[in-house]
PDB file of C-alpha atoms in Angstrom:
ATOM      1  CA  GLN D   7       9.396 -11.036 -11.318  1.00 81.00           C
ATOM      2  CA  LEU D   8       6.284  -9.347  -9.957  1.00 93.00           C
ATOM      3  CA  GLN D   9       4.762  -6.393 -11.919  1.00 96.00           C
ATOM      4  CA  LEU D  10       2.534  -3.789 -10.102  1.00 98.00           C
ATOM      5  CA  MET D  11       0.115  -1.574 -12.025  1.00 97.00           C
ATOM      6  CA  GLU D  12      -1.649   1.284 -10.314  1.00 97.00           C
ATOM      7  CA  SER D  13      -4.270   3.431 -10.819  1.00 97.00           C
ATOM      8  CA  GLY D  14      -6.209   6.553  -9.023  1.00 96.00           C
ATOM      9  CA  GLY D  15      -5.069   9.340  -7.440  1.00 95.00           C
ATOM     10  CA  GLY D  16      -5.669  13.016  -8.406  1.00 97.00           C
ATOM     11  CA  LEU D  17      -6.661  16.096  -6.446  1.00 97.00           C
ATOM     12  CA  VAL D  18      -9.579  16.066  -3.982  1.00 98.00           C
ATOM     13  CA  GLN D  19     -10.733  18.504  -1.276  1.00 98.00           C
ATOM     14  CA  PRO D  20     -10.199  17.882   2.403  1.00 98.00           C
ATOM     15  CA  GLY D  21     -12.716  15.585   3.837  1.00 98.00           C
ATOM     16  CA  GLY D  22     -12.877  14.181   0.235  1.00 98.00           C
ATOM     17  CA  SER D  23     -12.515  10.587  -0.848  1.00 98.00           C
ATOM     18  CA  LEU D  24     -10.287   8.487  -3.356  1.00 98.00           C
ATOM     19  CA  THR D  25      -9.615   5.236  -4.024  1.00 98.00           C
ATOM     20  CA  LEU D  26      -6.476   3.589  -5.180  1.00 98.00           C
ATOM     21  CA  SER D  27      -6.030   0.181  -7.078  1.00 98.00           C
ATOM     22  CA  CYS D  28      -3.042  -1.983  -7.521  1.00 98.00           C
ATOM     23  CA  ALA D  29      -3.080  -4.871  -9.875  1.00 97.00           C
ATOM     24  CA  ALA D  30      -0.393  -7.339  -9.658  1.00 96.00           C
ATOM     25  CA  ALA D  31       0.775 -10.047 -12.004  1.00 95.00           C
ATOM     26  CA  GLY D  32       3.579 -12.697 -11.669  1.00 95.00           C
ATOM     27  CA  VAL D  33       4.415 -16.246 -10.394  1.00 94.00           C
ATOM     28  CA  ASN D  34       3.247 -17.078  -6.888  1.00 94.00           C
ATOM     29  CA  VAL D  35       1.343 -13.704  -6.399  1.00 94.00           C
ATOM     30  CA  ASP D  36      -0.769 -15.305  -3.444  1.00 93.00           C
ATOM     31  CA  GLY D  37       2.568 -15.285  -1.421  1.00 94.00           C
ATOM     32  CA  TYR D  38       2.874 -11.556  -1.267  1.00 95.00           C
ATOM     33  CA  GLY D  39       1.536  -8.960   0.544  1.00 96.00           C
ATOM     34  CA  ILE D  40       0.584  -5.770  -1.257  1.00 97.00           C
ATOM     35  CA  GLY D  41       0.432  -2.159   0.309  1.00 97.00           C
ATOM     36  CA  TRP D  42       1.185   1.515  -0.538  1.00 98.00           C
ATOM     37  CA  PHE D  43       3.793   3.612   0.766  1.00 97.00           C
ATOM     38  CA  ARG D  44       3.400   7.367   0.880  1.00 97.00           C
ATOM     39  CA  GLN D  45       6.367   9.696   0.014  1.00 96.00           C
ATOM     40  CA  VAL D  46       6.820  13.368   0.706  1.00 94.00           C
ATOM     41  CA  PRO D  47       9.248  15.621  -0.517  1.00 90.00           C
ATOM     42  CA  GLY D  48      12.770  15.096   1.721  1.00 92.00           C
ATOM     43  CA  LYS D  49      11.378  12.139   3.320  1.00 90.00           C
ATOM     44  CA  GLU D  50      11.232   8.504   3.287  1.00 89.00           C
ATOM     45  CA  ARG D  51       8.675   6.272   1.720  1.00 92.00           C
ATOM     46  CA  GLU D  52       6.533   5.353   4.973  1.00 94.00           C
ATOM     47  CA  GLY D  53       3.951   2.317   4.998  1.00 96.00           C
ATOM     48  CA  VAL D  54       0.488   3.469   4.570  1.00 97.00           C
ATOM     49  CA  SER D  55      -1.519   0.261   4.906  1.00 98.00           C
ATOM     50  CA  CYS D  56      -0.697  -3.309   3.472  1.00 97.00           C
ATOM     51  CA  ILE D  57      -2.713  -6.758   3.115  1.00 97.00           C
ATOM     52  CA  SER D  58      -1.584  -9.963   2.657  1.00 95.00           C
ATOM     53  CA  LEU D  59      -2.733 -12.180  -0.144  1.00 94.00           C
ATOM     54  CA  THR D  60      -2.015 -15.277   1.792  1.00 92.00           C
ATOM     55  CA  ASP D  61      -4.335 -14.900   4.649  1.00 91.00           C
ATOM     56  CA  GLY D  62      -5.781 -11.216   4.209  1.00 93.00           C
ATOM     57  CA  SER D  63      -4.331  -9.805   7.708  1.00 95.00           C
ATOM     58  CA  ILE D  64      -3.941  -6.240   7.456  1.00 97.00           C
ATOM     59  CA  TYR D  65      -2.035  -3.519   8.886  1.00 97.00           C
ATOM     60  CA  TYR D  66      -2.862   0.265   9.172  1.00 97.00           C
ATOM     61  CA  ALA D  67      -0.236   3.079   9.877  1.00 97.00           C
ATOM     62  CA  ASN D  68      -1.685   5.112  12.764  1.00 96.00           C
ATOM     63  CA  SER D  69      -2.515   8.379  10.596  1.00 93.00           C
ATOM     64  CA  SER D  70      -4.760   5.785   8.335  1.00 93.00           C
ATOM     65  CA  LYS D  71      -6.781   4.351  10.933  1.00 94.00           C
ATOM     66  CA  GLY D  72     -10.637   4.893  10.903  1.00 95.00           C
ATOM     67  CA  ARG D  73     -10.283   6.837   7.644  1.00 97.00           C
ATOM     68  CA  PHE D  74      -8.880   4.662   5.316  1.00 98.00           C
ATOM     69  CA  ALA D  75      -9.848   0.857   4.222  1.00 98.00           C
ATOM     70  CA  ILE D  76      -7.811  -1.899   2.322  1.00 98.00           C
ATOM     71  CA  SER D  77      -9.216  -4.906   0.757  1.00 97.00           C
ATOM     72  CA  ARG D  78      -8.381  -7.413  -2.058  1.00 96.00           C
ATOM     73  CA  ASP D  79      -9.987  -9.210  -4.874  1.00 91.00           C
ATOM     74  CA  PRO D  80      -7.899 -12.562  -5.056  1.00 80.00           C
ATOM     75  CA  THR D  81      -9.589 -13.745  -8.341  1.00 85.00           C
ATOM     76  CA  VAL D  82      -7.657 -10.994 -10.040  1.00 88.00           C
ATOM     77  CA  TYR D  83      -4.882 -10.229  -7.652  1.00 93.00           C
ATOM     78  CA  THR D  84      -5.966  -6.554  -7.103  1.00 96.00           C
ATOM     79  CA  VAL D  85      -5.787  -4.686  -4.130  1.00 97.00           C
ATOM     80  CA  TYR D  86      -7.813  -1.573  -3.300  1.00 98.00           C
ATOM     81  CA  LEU D  87      -7.310   1.215  -0.723  1.00 98.00           C
ATOM     82  CA  GLN D  88     -10.219   3.375   0.029  1.00 98.00           C
ATOM     83  CA  MET D  89      -9.191   6.866   1.628  1.00 98.00           C
ATOM     84  CA  SER D  90     -11.729   8.953   3.128  1.00 98.00           C
ATOM     85  CA  ARG D  91     -11.983  12.101   5.179  1.00 98.00           C
ATOM     86  CA  LEU D  92      -8.803  12.836   3.418  1.00 98.00           C
ATOM     87  CA  LYS D  93      -6.555  15.461   4.974  1.00 97.00           C
ATOM     88  CA  PRO D  94      -3.782  17.844   3.628  1.00 97.00           C
ATOM     89  CA  GLU D  95      -0.958  15.767   5.248  1.00 96.00           C
ATOM     90  CA  ASP D  96      -2.314  12.758   3.153  1.00 97.00           C
ATOM     91  CA  THR D  97      -0.708  14.401   0.163  1.00 97.00           C
ATOM     92  CA  GLY D  98       2.015  12.664  -1.554  1.00 98.00           C
ATOM     93  CA  ILE D  99       2.915  10.132  -4.069  1.00 98.00           C
ATOM     94  CA  TYR D 100       1.427   6.523  -3.187  1.00 98.00           C
ATOM     95  CA  TYR D 101       3.634   3.593  -4.564  1.00 97.00           C
ATOM     96  CA  CYS D 102       1.882   0.385  -4.449  1.00 98.00           C
ATOM     97  CA  ALA D 103       4.811  -2.115  -3.048  1.00 97.00           C
ATOM     98  CA  ALA D 104       4.725  -6.077  -2.721  1.00 97.00           C
ATOM     99  CA  ALA D 105       6.976  -8.179  -0.357  1.00 96.00           C
ATOM    100  CA  TRP D 106       7.226 -11.743  -0.185  1.00 94.00           C
ATOM    101  CA  VAL D 107       5.199 -12.500   2.978  1.00 92.00           C
ATOM    102  CA  ARG D 108       4.745 -16.572   2.881  1.00 90.00           C
ATOM    103  CA  PHE D 109       6.661 -18.540   5.595  1.00 85.00           C
ATOM    104  CA  ARG D 110       8.212 -15.404   6.881  1.00 81.00           C
ATOM    105  CA  PRO D 111       8.360 -14.588  10.353  1.00 77.00           C
ATOM    106  CA  ILE D 112       5.237 -13.879  12.380  1.00 74.00           C
ATOM    107  CA  SER D 113       3.341 -10.797  11.631  1.00 84.00           C
ATOM    108  CA  PRO D 114       5.164 -10.165   8.238  1.00 90.00           C
ATOM    109  CA  ILE D 115       2.384  -7.583   7.018  1.00 94.00           C
ATOM    110  CA  THR D 116       3.251  -5.387  10.064  1.00 95.00           C
ATOM    111  CA  ASP D 117       6.746  -6.026   9.582  1.00 93.00           C
ATOM    112  CA  MET D 118       6.468  -4.966   5.490  1.00 95.00           C
ATOM    113  CA  CYS D 119       4.487  -1.966   6.569  1.00 95.00           C
ATOM    114  CA  THR D 120       6.801  -0.433   9.327  1.00 95.00           C
ATOM    115  CA  THR D 121      10.147  -1.515   7.784  1.00 92.00           C
ATOM    116  CA  SER D 122      13.061   1.203   8.254  1.00 89.00           C
ATOM    117  CA  ARG D 123      14.741  -0.271   5.208  1.00 90.00           C
ATOM    118  CA  PRO D 124      11.879  -0.492   2.187  1.00 88.00           C
ATOM    119  CA  GLY D 125      14.896  -1.910  -0.148  1.00 86.00           C
ATOM    120  CA  ASP D 126      15.525  -4.770   2.242  1.00 89.00           C
ATOM    121  CA  VAL D 127      11.747  -5.780   2.277  1.00 91.00           C
ATOM    122  CA  ILE D 128       9.877  -4.777  -0.920  1.00 94.00           C
ATOM    123  CA  SER D 129      10.555  -6.813  -4.075  1.00 94.00           C
ATOM    124  CA  ALA D 130       8.437  -4.731  -6.633  1.00 96.00           C
ATOM    125  CA  TRP D 131       7.211  -1.258  -6.830  1.00 97.00           C
ATOM    126  CA  GLY D 132       4.518   0.413  -8.725  1.00 97.00           C
ATOM    127  CA  GLN D 133       5.163   3.544 -10.901  1.00 97.00           C
ATOM    128  CA  GLY D 134       3.462   5.635  -8.148  1.00 97.00           C
ATOM    129  CA  VAL D 135       0.101   7.946  -8.021  1.00 98.00           C
ATOM    130  CA  GLN D 136      -0.146  11.417  -6.996  1.00 98.00           C
ATOM    131  CA  VAL D 137      -2.283  12.466  -4.359  1.00 98.00           C
ATOM    132  CA  THR D 138      -2.898  15.871  -3.651  1.00 98.00           C
ATOM    133  CA  VAL D 139      -5.456  17.227  -1.032  1.00 98.00           C
ATOM    134  CA  SER D 140      -6.258  20.959  -1.098  1.00 96.00           C
ATOM    135  CA  SER D 141      -8.996  23.189  -1.347  1.00 92.00           C
TER     136      SER D 141
END
């Protein structure tokens, strides 16, 4: 019964920056991983970056490495995705997602963000925010 509320997004020029936020509310929140999946028309949702609220472990997709930074504020169960040096291919709808990771197999954050079947892993979705990178 987790609820995710995300904010941020918007229109930014190539090379610019945006920060997304996702706040989680519910029971046993610190047992979840939180991250973002990006969706482009005609394609499946793909993991961008995820972080564990249990131990802080992090995963970045190859396209995000070196440009994005994910962090958590455990006092308010909020996760931030700082996006820099944005490219047009970063454009899409970014959905905050939660998956139960405590007591799961080793590397659950990697599994969460790389799953080919999000419906089998993700237990809650945010409403999605649009990120558009264009001049």
